[in-house]
Coordinates of N, CA and C in Angstrom, one line a residue:
M1 N 104.5 53.6 129.9 CA 103.3 53.2 129.7 C 102.2 54.4 130.0
R2 N 101.2 54.5 129.2 CA 100.3 55.6 129.2 C 99.1 55.1 130.2
T3 N 98.6 56.0 130.9 CA 97.4 55.8 131.7 C 96.0 56.1 130.9
L4 N 95.1 55.4 131.0 CA 94.0 55.6 130.3 C 93.0 56.5 131.3
S5 N 92.1 57.2 130.6 CA 91.1 58.0 131.4 C 90.2 57.2 131.9
S6 N 89.3 57.6 132.9 CA 88.3 56.8 133.4 C 87.3 56.3 132.4
T7 N 86.9 57.3 131.5 CA 85.9 56.8 130.6 C 86.5 55.8 129.7
L8 N 87.7 55.9 129.2 CA 88.2 54.8 128.3 C 88.3 53.4 129.1
L9 N 88.8 53.6 130.3 CA 88.7 52.3 131.1 C 87.4 51.7 131.3
A10 N 86.4 52.5 131.4 CA 84.9 52.0 131.7 C 84.6 51.5 130.2
A11 N 84.9 52.0 129.0 CA 84.6 51.5 127.8 C 85.3 50.2 127.5
Q12 N 86.5 50.1 127.9 CA 87.3 48.9 127.7 C 86.8 47.6 128.6
Q13 N 86.1 48.0 129.7 CA 85.7 46.8 130.5 C 84.2 46.6 130.3
A14 N 83.5 47.4 129.4 CA 82.1 47.0 129.2 C 81.9 45.9 128.5
N15 N 80.6 45.2 128.7 CA 80.2 44.0 127.9 C 80.2 44.1 126.6
S16 N 79.8 45.1 125.8 CA 79.7 45.2 124.6 C 80.7 46.2 123.9
H17 N 81.3 45.8 122.9 CA 82.2 46.5 122.2 C 82.1 46.8 120.8
I18 N 82.1 47.9 120.4 CA 82.0 48.1 118.9 C 83.1 49.0 118.5
P19 N 84.0 48.2 117.7 CA 85.1 48.9 117.3 C 84.9 50.1 116.3
C20 N 85.5 51.1 116.6 CA 85.2 52.4 115.6 C 86.6 53.1 115.6
I21 N 86.9 53.6 114.5 CA 88.0 54.4 114.4 C 87.8 55.4 113.2
K22 N 88.3 56.5 113.4 CA 88.2 57.4 112.5 C 89.5 58.3 112.3
V23 N 90.1 58.1 111.0 CA 91.4 58.7 110.7 C 91.2 59.8 109.7
E24 N 91.7 61.1 109.8 CA 91.7 62.2 109.0 C 93.2 62.5 108.7
V25 N 93.5 62.5 107.5 CA 94.9 62.9 107.0 C 94.7 64.3 106.2
K26 N 95.5 65.2 106.6 CA 95.5 66.5 105.8 C 96.8 66.9 105.6
N27 N 97.1 67.4 104.4 CA 98.3 67.9 103.9 C 98.5 69.3 104.3
K28 N 98.2 69.7 105.6 CA 98.3 71.1 106.0 C 98.9 71.2 107.4
M29 N 99.5 72.3 107.5 CA 100.0 72.7 108.8 C 99.6 74.0 109.3
A30 N 98.9 74.4 110.4 CA 98.4 75.5 110.7 C 97.4 76.1 109.6
G31 N 96.8 75.2 109.0 CA 95.9 75.8 107.8 C 96.4 76.0 106.5
V32 N 97.8 75.8 106.4 CA 98.4 76.2 105.2 C 98.9 74.7 104.5
T33 N 98.5 74.7 103.3 CA 98.9 73.4 102.5 C 100.5 73.2 102.6
R34 N 100.8 72.0 103.0 CA 102.3 71.7 103.0 C 102.8 71.2 101.6
L35 N 103.7 71.7 101.0 CA 104.2 71.3 99.7 C 105.1 70.2 99.9
V36 N 105.1 69.2 98.9 CA 106.0 68.2 98.9 C 106.7 68.2 97.7
W37 N 108.1 68.5 97.8 CA 108.9 68.7 96.7 C 109.4 67.4 96.1
E38 N 109.7 67.3 95.0 CA 110.2 66.1 94.2 C 111.3 66.4 93.2
R39 N 112.5 65.8 93.4 CA 113.6 66.1 92.4 C 113.1 65.4 91.0
L40 N 113.0 66.2 90.0 CA 112.8 65.7 88.7 C 114.0 65.5 87.7
Y41 N 115.2 66.3 88.2 CA 116.2 66.4 87.3 C 117.5 66.6 88.0
Q42 N 118.6 66.0 87.7 CA 119.8 66.3 88.5 C 120.6 66.9 87.3
G43 N 120.8 68.1 87.1 CA 121.4 68.8 86.0 C 122.9 68.8 85.9
T44 N 123.3 69.0 84.6 CA 124.7 69.1 84.5 C 125.3 70.4 84.2
E45 N 124.3 71.3 84.4 CA 124.7 72.8 84.1 C 125.5 73.3 85.1
S46 N 126.4 74.2 84.9 CA 127.2 74.8 85.8 C 126.5 75.6 87.0
E47 N 126.9 75.7 88.0 CA 126.2 76.4 89.2 C 126.4 77.9 88.9
Y48 N 125.5 78.7 88.6 CA 125.5 80.1 88.3 C 124.0 80.5 88.5
Y49 N 124.0 81.8 87.9 CA 122.5 82.4 88.1 C 121.6 81.6 87.3
H50 N 120.4 81.6 87.8 CA 119.3 80.9 87.2 C 117.9 81.3 87.8
G51 N 116.9 81.0 87.1 CA 115.5 81.4 87.6 C 114.5 80.4 87.0
L52 N 113.3 80.3 87.6 CA 112.2 79.6 87.0 C 110.9 80.1 87.4
T53 N 109.9 79.7 86.6 CA 108.4 80.0 87.0 C 107.6 78.9 86.4
L54 N 106.5 78.9 86.9 CA 105.4 78.0 86.4 C 104.3 78.7 85.7
A55 N 104.2 78.5 84.4 CA 103.2 79.2 83.6 C 101.8 78.8 83.9
G56 N 100.8 79.5 83.5 CA 99.3 79.2 83.8 C 99.0 77.9 83.3
D57 N 99.7 77.4 82.1 CA 99.2 76.2 81.5 C 99.9 74.8 82.1
G58 N 100.8 75.2 83.2 CA 101.4 74.1 83.9 C 102.8 73.7 83.4
S59 N 103.3 74.6 82.5 CA 104.5 74.3 82.0 C 105.6 74.9 82.8
L60 N 106.9 74.4 82.8 CA 108.0 74.9 83.6 C 108.8 75.8 82.6
I61 N 109.1 77.1 83.1 CA 110.0 78.0 82.3 C 111.3 78.2 83.2
R62 N 112.4 77.9 82.5 CA 113.6 78.2 83.3 C 114.6 78.9 82.5
V63 N 115.4 79.8 83.1 CA 116.5 80.6 82.5 C 117.7 80.5 83.2
R64 N 118.8 80.5 82.6 CA 120.1 80.4 83.2 C 121.2 81.4 82.5
I65 N 122.2 81.9 83.1 CA 123.3 82.5 82.5 C 124.5 81.8 82.8
T66 N 125.3 81.7 81.7 CA 126.6 80.9 82.0 C 127.6 81.8 82.6
P67 N 128.6 81.2 83.3 CA 129.8 82.0 83.9 C 130.5 82.9 82.9
S68 N 131.3 83.8 83.4 CA 132.0 84.8 82.5 C 133.0 84.0 81.7
A69 N 133.4 82.9 81.9 CA 134.4 82.1 81.3 C 133.7 81.6 79.8
D70 N 132.3 81.5 79.9 CA 131.6 81.2 78.6 C 130.9 82.3 78.1
G71 N 131.2 83.5 78.5 CA 130.7 84.8 78.0 C 129.2 85.3 78.5
C72 N 128.8 84.9 79.6 CA 127.7 85.3 80.4 C 126.5 85.1 79.3
K73 N 126.3 84.1 78.6 CA 125.2 83.8 77.8 C 123.9 83.5 78.4
L74 N 122.8 83.9 77.8 CA 121.5 83.7 78.4 C 120.8 82.5 77.7
Y75 N 120.3 81.6 78.4 CA 119.6 80.4 78.0 C 118.2 80.4 78.6
R76 N 117.3 79.8 77.8 CA 115.9 79.5 78.3 C 115.3 78.1 78.0
Q77 N 114.4 77.7 78.8 CA 113.9 76.3 78.4 C 112.5 76.5 78.9
R78 N 111.8 75.6 78.0 CA 110.3 75.4 78.4 C 110.0 74.0 78.4
V79 N 109.5 73.5 79.5 CA 109.2 72.0 79.7 C 107.7 72.0 79.8
A80 N 107.0 71.5 78.8 CA 105.6 71.5 78.6 C 104.9 70.8 79.9
N81 N 105.3 69.5 80.1 CA 104.7 68.8 81.2 C 105.8 68.3 82.0
P82 N 106.3 69.1 82.9 CA 107.4 68.7 83.8 C 107.0 67.5 84.7
G83 N 107.9 66.5 84.6 CA 107.7 65.2 85.3 C 109.0 64.4 85.3
S84 N 108.9 63.3 85.8 CA 110.2 62.4 85.9 C 110.6 61.9 84.5
Q85 N 109.7 61.9 83.5 CA 110.0 61.5 82.2 C 110.3 62.6 81.3
S86 N 110.2 63.8 81.7 CA 110.5 65.0 80.9 C 112.0 65.3 80.5
D87 N 112.1 65.8 79.4 CA 113.6 66.2 79.0 C 113.9 67.5 79.3
F88 N 114.8 67.7 80.3 CA 115.3 68.9 80.9 C 116.7 69.3 80.4
N89 N 117.2 68.6 79.3 CA 118.6 68.8 78.7 C 118.4 69.9 77.6
T90 N 117.4 70.2 77.0 CA 117.3 71.0 75.8 C 117.2 72.4 76.3
W91 N 118.3 73.2 75.9 CA 118.2 74.7 76.2 C 118.2 75.5 75.0
T92 N 117.6 76.5 74.9 CA 117.6 77.5 73.6 C 118.4 78.8 73.9
Y93 N 119.6 79.0 73.3 CA 120.3 80.0 73.4 C 119.5 81.2 72.9
T94 N 119.5 82.3 73.6 CA 118.7 83.5 73.2 C 119.4 84.6 72.4
S95 N 120.7 84.3 72.0 CA 121.6 85.0 71.3 C 122.0 86.4 72.0
Q96 N 121.9 86.2 73.3 CA 122.2 87.4 74.1 C 123.3 87.0 75.0
Y97 N 124.5 87.8 75.1 CA 125.6 87.6 75.9 C 126.2 88.8 76.5
K98 N 127.2 88.7 77.3 CA 127.7 89.7 78.0 C 126.5 90.7 78.8
L99 N 125.7 89.8 79.5 CA 124.5 90.4 80.2 C 125.0 91.5 81.1
P100 N 124.1 92.3 81.6 CA 124.4 93.4 82.6 C 125.3 92.8 83.6
S101 N 126.4 93.5 83.9 CA 127.3 93.1 84.9 C 128.0 94.1 85.8
N102 N 128.8 93.7 86.7 CA 129.6 94.5 87.5 C 131.1 94.0 87.4
N103 N 132.0 95.0 87.6 CA 133.4 94.7 87.7 C 134.0 93.9 86.2
N104 N 133.4 94.4 85.2 CA 133.7 93.9 83.9 C 133.6 92.4 83.8
G105 N 132.6 91.8 84.4 CA 132.4 90.4 84.4 C 131.0 90.2 84.5
C106 N 130.4 88.9 84.7 CA 129.2 88.6 84.9 C 128.7 89.0 86.3
L107 N 127.6 88.9 86.6 CA 127.0 89.3 87.8 C 127.7 88.4 88.9
R108 N 128.0 89.1 90.0 CA 128.7 88.4 91.2 C 127.7 87.9 92.1
R109 N 128.1 86.7 92.7 CA 127.1 86.3 93.8 C 127.2 87.1 95.0

């Protein structure tokens, strides 16, 4: 059980009570906005090298390289309005394969 300060005890025992509450909610920690991530897509692509960026217009740009068994091909994707209803399955093959590598294979992890 918590103990109340003398001022809170006095206010609690006073004849007139005016309930008042003020709640402030901020999505910040130490002055920095806290990002809340949301999974939009559970992909079927093989786990390998990939990258993404958000363009100035809000679209999502993704790139990926396939494993050496698939020829180290480079694919790209642009999702105009990323969201839960967006299509993340369409990839464009860039006609580039055997990308810079080491040990006669694709990039190593």
